[in-house]
Short mmCIF file of C-alpha atoms in Angstrom, two decimals:
data_model
loop_
_atom_site.label_atom_id
_atom_site.label_comp_id
_atom_site.label_asym_id
_atom_site.label_seq_id
_atom_site.Cartn_x
_atom_site.Cartn_y
_atom_site.Cartn_z
CA MET A 1 -33.19 42.50 -21.46
CA LEU A 2 -32.35 42.09 -17.79
CA ARG A 3 -33.61 45.19 -15.74
CA LEU A 4 -31.59 46.33 -12.90
CA GLY A 5 -32.65 48.06 -9.57
CA VAL A 6 -30.78 49.36 -6.59
CA LEU A 7 -31.21 48.69 -2.79
CA ASP A 8 -29.11 51.39 -0.86
CA GLN A 9 -28.94 50.66 2.87
CA THR A 10 -27.26 53.92 3.34
CA PRO A 11 -23.86 52.22 4.75
CA VAL A 12 -21.73 54.45 7.01
CA LEU A 13 -18.39 53.44 5.45
CA THR A 14 -15.16 53.03 7.42
CA GLY A 15 -13.81 56.70 8.32
CA SER A 16 -17.04 58.27 7.57
CA ASN A 17 -20.24 59.32 9.25
CA ALA A 18 -23.87 59.48 8.85
CA VAL A 19 -24.27 62.78 7.24
CA GLU A 20 -21.76 61.63 4.63
CA ALA A 21 -23.58 58.51 4.26
CA MET A 22 -26.85 60.46 3.54
CA LYS A 23 -24.99 62.69 1.00
CA GLN A 24 -23.88 59.54 -0.83
CA THR A 25 -27.27 58.08 -0.92
CA VAL A 26 -28.67 60.92 -2.80
CA GLU A 27 -25.55 61.15 -4.93
CA LEU A 28 -25.65 57.29 -5.80
CA ALA A 29 -29.39 57.75 -6.76
CA ARG A 30 -28.45 60.42 -9.22
CA ILE A 31 -25.54 58.42 -10.75
CA THR A 32 -27.66 55.16 -10.95
CA GLU A 33 -30.49 57.08 -12.55
CA LYS A 34 -28.01 58.15 -15.36
CA LEU A 35 -26.82 54.61 -15.68
CA GLY A 36 -30.33 53.38 -16.59
CA TYR A 37 -31.24 51.33 -13.46
CA SER A 38 -35.20 50.74 -13.11
CA ARG A 39 -35.63 51.60 -9.52
CA TYR A 40 -33.96 52.94 -6.36
CA TRP A 41 -34.88 51.64 -2.95
CA VAL A 42 -33.76 52.72 0.45
CA SER A 43 -34.08 50.61 3.73
CA GLU A 44 -35.16 51.15 7.26
CA HIS A 45 -32.88 50.22 10.14
CA HIS A 46 -32.93 51.47 13.82
CA ASP A 47 -30.43 51.96 16.44
CA THR A 48 -27.33 50.94 14.48
CA ILE A 49 -24.26 53.08 13.76
CA SER A 50 -23.40 51.26 10.40
CA LEU A 51 -26.51 51.87 8.44
CA ALA A 52 -27.89 55.46 8.59
CA GLY A 53 -31.29 55.19 7.08
CA SER A 54 -33.87 54.93 9.69
CA SER A 55 -36.56 56.82 7.93
CA PRO A 56 -36.99 56.11 4.32
CA GLU A 57 -39.95 58.17 3.74
CA VAL A 58 -37.97 61.30 4.53
CA LEU A 59 -34.98 60.20 2.59
CA LEU A 60 -37.08 59.54 -0.45
CA ALA A 61 -38.26 62.97 -0.48
CA ALA A 62 -34.73 64.16 -0.94
CA ILE A 63 -33.90 61.56 -3.62
CA GLY A 64 -36.80 62.63 -5.39
CA ALA A 65 -35.94 66.09 -5.73
CA HIS A 66 -32.49 65.21 -7.01
CA THR A 67 -33.86 62.58 -9.73
CA SER A 68 -36.57 62.80 -12.43
CA ARG A 69 -37.17 59.37 -14.03
CA ILE A 70 -36.10 56.54 -11.87
CA ARG A 71 -38.54 54.90 -9.65
CA ILE A 72 -37.93 55.40 -5.85
CA GLY A 73 -39.07 53.51 -2.76
CA SER A 74 -38.79 51.85 0.33
CA GLY A 75 -37.06 48.63 0.87
CA GLY A 76 -38.86 48.57 3.18
CA VAL A 77 -41.16 50.29 5.66
CA MET A 78 -41.64 47.99 8.75
CA LEU A 79 -45.52 47.96 8.97
CA PRO A 80 -45.73 46.25 12.25
CA HIS A 81 -44.37 49.51 13.94
CA TYR A 82 -46.76 51.90 12.34
CA SER A 83 -50.49 52.77 11.68
CA PRO A 84 -51.39 51.70 8.26
CA TYR A 85 -53.24 55.05 7.83
CA LYS A 86 -50.24 56.97 8.49
CA VAL A 87 -48.05 55.13 6.17
CA ALA A 88 -50.60 55.46 3.44
CA GLU A 89 -50.52 59.10 4.06
CA ASN A 90 -46.73 59.43 3.90
CA PHE A 91 -46.79 57.54 0.46
CA ARG A 92 -49.50 59.52 -0.74
CA VAL A 93 -47.51 62.73 -0.11
CA LEU A 94 -44.56 61.27 -2.08
CA GLU A 95 -46.88 60.00 -4.91
CA ALA A 96 -48.30 63.60 -4.98
CA LEU A 97 -44.58 64.98 -5.16
CA TYR A 98 -43.25 62.51 -7.81
CA PRO A 99 -46.36 60.99 -9.58
CA GLY A 100 -46.03 57.60 -11.10
CA ARG A 101 -42.59 56.94 -9.57
CA ILE A 102 -43.13 55.70 -6.04
CA ASP A 103 -42.80 52.15 -4.60
CA LEU A 104 -43.93 51.26 -1.18
CA GLY A 105 -41.93 48.37 -0.16
CA ILE A 106 -43.10 46.69 3.02
CA GLY A 107 -41.54 44.50 5.55
CA ARG A 108 -42.65 42.88 8.82
CA ALA A 109 -39.15 42.52 10.44
CA PRO A 110 -38.36 44.75 13.33
CA GLY A 111 -35.36 46.40 11.63
CA GLY A 112 -33.52 46.72 15.01
CA MET A 113 -33.06 45.30 18.09
CA PRO A 114 -35.89 44.79 21.01
CA ALA A 115 -35.33 48.22 22.76
CA ALA A 116 -35.95 49.90 19.34
CA THR A 117 -39.09 47.86 18.55
CA ARG A 118 -40.39 48.77 21.97
CA ALA A 119 -39.87 52.63 21.44
CA LEU A 120 -41.13 52.34 17.90
CA ARG A 121 -44.37 50.75 19.19
CA TYR A 122 -44.65 53.10 22.01
CA GLY A 123 -46.56 50.77 24.51
CA ARG A 124 -48.60 48.97 21.75
CA PRO A 125 -48.81 45.44 22.48
CA PRO A 126 -46.47 43.11 20.52
CA GLU A 127 -49.40 41.04 19.27
CA ILE A 128 -49.85 43.92 16.76
CA ALA A 129 -47.08 41.94 14.67
CA GLU A 130 -49.67 38.91 14.44
CA ALA A 131 -52.21 41.36 12.72
CA PHE A 132 -49.76 41.66 9.90
CA PRO A 133 -52.15 40.56 7.14
CA ALA A 134 -55.07 42.61 8.35
CA ALA A 135 -52.91 45.54 8.33
CA LEU A 136 -51.87 45.08 4.77
CA GLU A 137 -55.59 44.90 3.94
CA GLU A 138 -56.13 48.24 5.63
CA LEU A 139 -53.15 49.77 4.01
CA GLY A 140 -54.60 48.63 0.56
CA GLY A 141 -58.03 49.96 1.31
CA TYR A 142 -56.41 53.48 1.93
CA LEU A 143 -54.04 53.38 -1.29
CA ARG A 144 -56.08 51.16 -3.54
CA PRO A 145 -59.79 51.89 -2.95
CA VAL A 146 -61.35 49.16 -4.66
CA ARG A 147 -64.90 47.24 -4.02
CA GLY A 148 -64.67 44.92 -1.09
CA THR A 149 -61.98 46.75 0.97
CA ALA A 150 -63.96 49.63 2.47
CA GLU A 151 -65.06 47.59 5.38
CA VAL A 152 -61.64 47.26 6.78
CA ARG A 153 -61.10 51.09 7.02
CA PRO A 154 -61.38 52.43 10.70
CA GLY A 155 -64.12 54.96 10.15
CA SER A 156 -66.75 55.40 7.46
CA GLY A 157 -65.44 56.98 4.39
CA LEU A 158 -61.96 57.79 5.80
CA GLN A 159 -59.39 58.67 2.92
CA ALA A 160 -55.73 58.85 3.05
CA THR A 161 -54.81 62.33 1.82
CA PRO A 162 -53.69 64.02 -0.27
CA LEU A 163 -56.01 62.65 -2.96
CA VAL A 164 -54.06 61.99 -6.22
CA GLU A 165 -54.76 60.16 -9.41
CA THR A 166 -51.88 57.75 -8.95
CA SER A 167 -50.88 55.21 -6.45
CA PRO A 168 -47.67 53.85 -5.31
CA GLU A 169 -46.76 50.23 -6.48
CA ILE A 170 -47.12 47.88 -3.37
CA TRP A 171 -44.48 45.54 -2.81
CA LEU A 172 -43.90 42.87 -0.04
CA LEU A 173 -40.39 42.25 0.87
CA GLY A 174 -39.24 38.99 2.44
CA SER A 175 -36.41 36.48 2.95
CA SER A 176 -38.93 33.34 3.35
CA ASP A 177 -41.97 32.04 1.82
CA TYR A 178 -44.28 33.82 4.34
CA SER A 179 -44.23 37.20 2.50
CA ALA A 180 -44.59 35.42 -0.78
CA ARG A 181 -47.92 33.72 0.17
CA ARG A 182 -49.38 37.00 1.73
CA ALA A 183 -48.42 38.73 -1.64
CA SER A 184 -49.90 36.20 -3.74
CA GLU A 185 -53.23 36.13 -1.69
CA LEU A 186 -53.29 40.09 -1.59
CA GLY A 187 -52.26 40.92 -5.10
CA ALA A 188 -48.85 42.57 -3.90
CA SER A 189 -45.67 42.53 -5.96
CA PHE A 190 -43.15 40.48 -4.24
CA SER A 191 -39.27 40.90 -3.77
CA PHE A 192 -37.28 38.02 -2.32
CA ALA A 193 -34.28 39.24 -0.20
CA HIS A 194 -31.51 36.83 -1.32
CA PHE A 195 -28.92 39.09 0.32
CA ILE A 196 -30.51 38.05 3.56
CA ASN A 197 -31.07 34.35 2.89
CA GLY A 198 -29.38 32.66 0.12
CA GLU A 199 -31.55 29.56 0.11
CA GLY A 200 -35.26 28.82 -0.65
CA GLY A 201 -35.87 32.07 -2.60
CA GLN A 202 -36.67 30.52 -5.98
CA SER A 203 -39.34 28.35 -4.63
CA ALA A 204 -40.97 31.05 -2.85
CA VAL A 205 -41.09 33.28 -6.07
CA GLN A 206 -42.31 30.19 -8.20
CA HIS A 207 -45.16 29.70 -5.63
CA TYR A 208 -45.98 33.43 -5.63
CA TYR A 209 -46.49 33.08 -9.43
CA GLU A 210 -48.36 29.97 -9.25
CA THR A 211 -50.85 31.09 -6.57
CA PHE A 212 -51.25 34.87 -7.36
CA ARG A 213 -54.66 36.46 -7.55
CA PRO A 214 -55.74 40.15 -7.66
CA GLY A 215 -56.38 41.85 -4.29
CA PRO A 216 -56.47 44.90 -2.35
CA LEU A 217 -52.71 45.45 -2.88
CA GLY A 218 -52.70 45.16 -6.78
CA ALA A 219 -53.87 43.33 -9.74
CA GLU A 220 -50.97 41.76 -11.57
CA PRO A 221 -48.07 39.63 -10.64
CA ARG A 222 -44.61 41.09 -10.45
CA ALA A 223 -41.51 39.82 -8.76
CA ASN A 224 -37.74 40.47 -8.53
CA ALA A 225 -34.91 39.21 -6.25
CA CYS A 226 -32.26 41.12 -4.31
CA VAL A 227 -28.67 40.19 -4.27
CA MET A 228 -25.34 41.60 -2.96
CA VAL A 229 -23.22 42.30 -6.05
CA LEU A 230 -19.47 43.47 -5.88
CA CYS A 231 -18.03 44.15 -9.28
CA ALA A 232 -14.56 45.32 -10.07
CA ASP A 233 -12.33 45.56 -12.91
CA THR A 234 -10.92 41.98 -12.26
CA ASP A 235 -12.05 38.90 -10.24
CA GLU A 236 -9.15 39.42 -8.04
CA GLU A 237 -9.98 43.07 -7.22
CA ALA A 238 -13.41 42.23 -6.45
CA ASP A 239 -12.62 39.39 -4.20
CA ARG A 240 -10.21 41.69 -2.37
CA LEU A 241 -12.88 44.41 -1.93
CA ALA A 242 -15.32 41.84 -0.68
CA ALA A 243 -13.12 41.01 2.28
CA PRO A 244 -14.65 43.76 4.81
CA LEU A 245 -18.09 42.45 3.94
CA ASP A 246 -17.13 38.96 4.43
CA LEU A 247 -15.76 39.64 7.89
CA LYS A 248 -18.63 41.91 9.00
CA LEU A 249 -21.24 39.23 8.09
CA LEU A 250 -19.22 36.76 10.18
CA LEU A 251 -19.05 39.04 13.03
CA LEU A 252 -22.84 39.84 12.88
CA GLU A 253 -23.36 35.92 13.11
CA GLN A 254 -21.37 35.96 16.43
CA GLY A 255 -23.37 38.73 17.81
CA ARG A 256 -20.60 41.34 17.42
CA PHE A 257 -22.31 44.53 16.15
CA GLY A 258 -21.10 48.05 15.30
CA ILE A 259 -17.43 46.99 14.63
CA ASP A 260 -15.64 49.16 12.06
CA ILE A 261 -13.64 47.12 9.68
CA THR A 262 -10.92 48.20 7.34
CA LEU A 263 -9.92 46.65 4.22
CA GLU A 264 -6.48 46.04 5.82
CA GLN A 265 -7.88 44.55 8.95
CA ALA A 266 -10.00 42.21 6.84
CA LEU A 267 -7.27 41.11 4.51
CA VAL A 268 -5.02 39.91 7.38
CA TYR A 269 -7.98 38.57 9.60
CA PRO A 270 -6.64 35.16 11.21
CA TYR A 271 -9.97 33.15 10.32
CA THR A 272 -10.38 29.65 11.56
CA GLU A 273 -11.42 26.71 9.38
CA PHE A 274 -14.83 26.98 10.72
CA GLU A 275 -15.05 30.79 10.11
CA ARG A 276 -13.99 30.17 6.46
CA ILE A 277 -16.74 27.51 6.00
CA ARG A 278 -19.21 30.21 7.33
CA ILE A 279 -17.77 32.71 4.85
CA ARG A 280 -18.24 30.31 1.91
CA HIS A 281 -21.72 29.85 3.10
CA ASN A 282 -22.42 33.49 3.06
CA ARG A 283 -21.06 34.14 -0.33
CA LYS A 284 -24.27 32.17 -1.41
CA ARG A 285 -25.76 35.76 -0.76
CA MET A 286 -23.31 37.42 -3.02
CA LEU A 287 -22.10 37.69 -6.54
CA VAL A 288 -18.56 38.75 -6.60
CA GLY A 289 -16.21 39.13 -9.51
CA GLY A 290 -14.98 40.95 -12.73
CA PRO A 291 -17.70 42.15 -15.30
CA GLU A 292 -17.76 38.87 -17.31
CA LYS A 293 -18.03 36.75 -14.25
CA ILE A 294 -20.78 38.88 -12.96
CA LYS A 295 -22.82 38.98 -16.16
CA THR A 296 -22.70 35.22 -16.29
CA GLN A 297 -23.88 35.10 -12.63
CA LEU A 298 -26.47 37.63 -12.80
CA LEU A 299 -28.10 35.99 -15.86
CA GLU A 300 -28.08 32.54 -14.04
CA PHE A 301 -29.45 34.39 -11.08
CA SER A 302 -32.42 35.79 -12.82
CA ARG A 303 -33.20 32.63 -14.71
CA SER A 304 -33.10 30.47 -11.48
CA TYR A 305 -35.77 32.92 -10.03
CA GLY A 306 -37.60 33.39 -13.10
CA VAL A 307 -37.50 37.05 -12.86
CA GLU A 308 -36.61 39.94 -15.33
CA GLU A 309 -35.51 42.42 -12.77
CA VAL A 310 -32.62 42.04 -10.01
CA ILE A 311 -32.17 44.31 -7.48
CA VAL A 312 -28.54 45.17 -6.59
CA ASN A 313 -26.99 45.92 -3.29
CA SER A 314 -23.28 46.90 -3.40
CA ILE A 315 -21.36 47.75 -0.27
CA THR A 316 -17.79 48.11 -0.70
CA PRO A 317 -15.07 49.76 1.55
CA ASP A 318 -15.36 53.30 -0.11
CA PHE A 319 -17.75 55.24 -2.14
CA ALA A 320 -15.66 55.38 -5.34
CA SER A 321 -15.67 51.51 -5.50
CA ARG A 322 -19.22 51.26 -4.80
CA VAL A 323 -19.92 53.59 -7.84
CA ARG A 324 -17.42 51.71 -9.96
CA SER A 325 -19.38 48.51 -8.93
CA TYR A 326 -22.69 49.86 -10.22
CA GLU A 327 -21.00 51.51 -13.46
CA LEU A 328 -19.60 48.17 -14.50
CA VAL A 329 -22.86 46.08 -13.79
CA ALA A 330 -25.09 48.74 -15.72
CA GLY A 331 -22.51 48.61 -18.63
CA LEU A 332 -23.22 44.82 -18.94
CA PHE A 333 -26.77 45.18 -19.70
#
């Protein structure tokens, strides 16, 4: 049976605000747990008005307090901005609060524009991003202390506290084969962001499985793929609800950020022929349709990736249709 997880980017929906977006994230976690989803991940974005989640660690503490079974995690923490030691401590705190339920998803993208990156790194040289593999090994040494990793820790015997008996699952997130290679070399689980890049993910996951070896980030290969899914009661309604997302992705490609788009505006937007081609291309990152169409597409998607778990990212014009999408998809499996 196909397992389904959730990626929630905490979108600030049209006519809403960041406070409401945070409440909706916590509420959606409660709902999807009841629906039987396997895990619930929240993202990290900076200096954007359309996505409210800038601190996944803080948001996860709230989500954990309102759920009891579903795995919760970051999708993901942008490690080049931070001290591996502090990231390890944050997630050990979460693991102590919610034992056996925490996923530490790690990315290397900036999660924002250059000004935000400079502020987050606070004067540290940009070359720190080039030390990503070493930072991963150091993080693994703090979270999963195994033979051969102690020498990468800065300080003899340094431990990330609190000391708890369980450890987070460590996932590398990526939209290319780079993170797949790093995950297979270091023993991490791997999640491909198909919702960002609709091409090349299947080969990246295949390479991950073929070359995986145990390491400081884990011992067993585990992979999934994340895709945008918009499910409604009919194919026609799903296609209608996808119109604002189609337009927003197009405007982002054109460097037009932070534009609030209503469903009505999207439905009457005067697309050029080239823009329609771009929308069809972006639809490769999305599954849109009624229940039967989505069931067929999800099964084909999981088979093409060779994975038994798919992470679903649903963004619709309003919260009710978002919830409905997750309800319909859960009912298929």
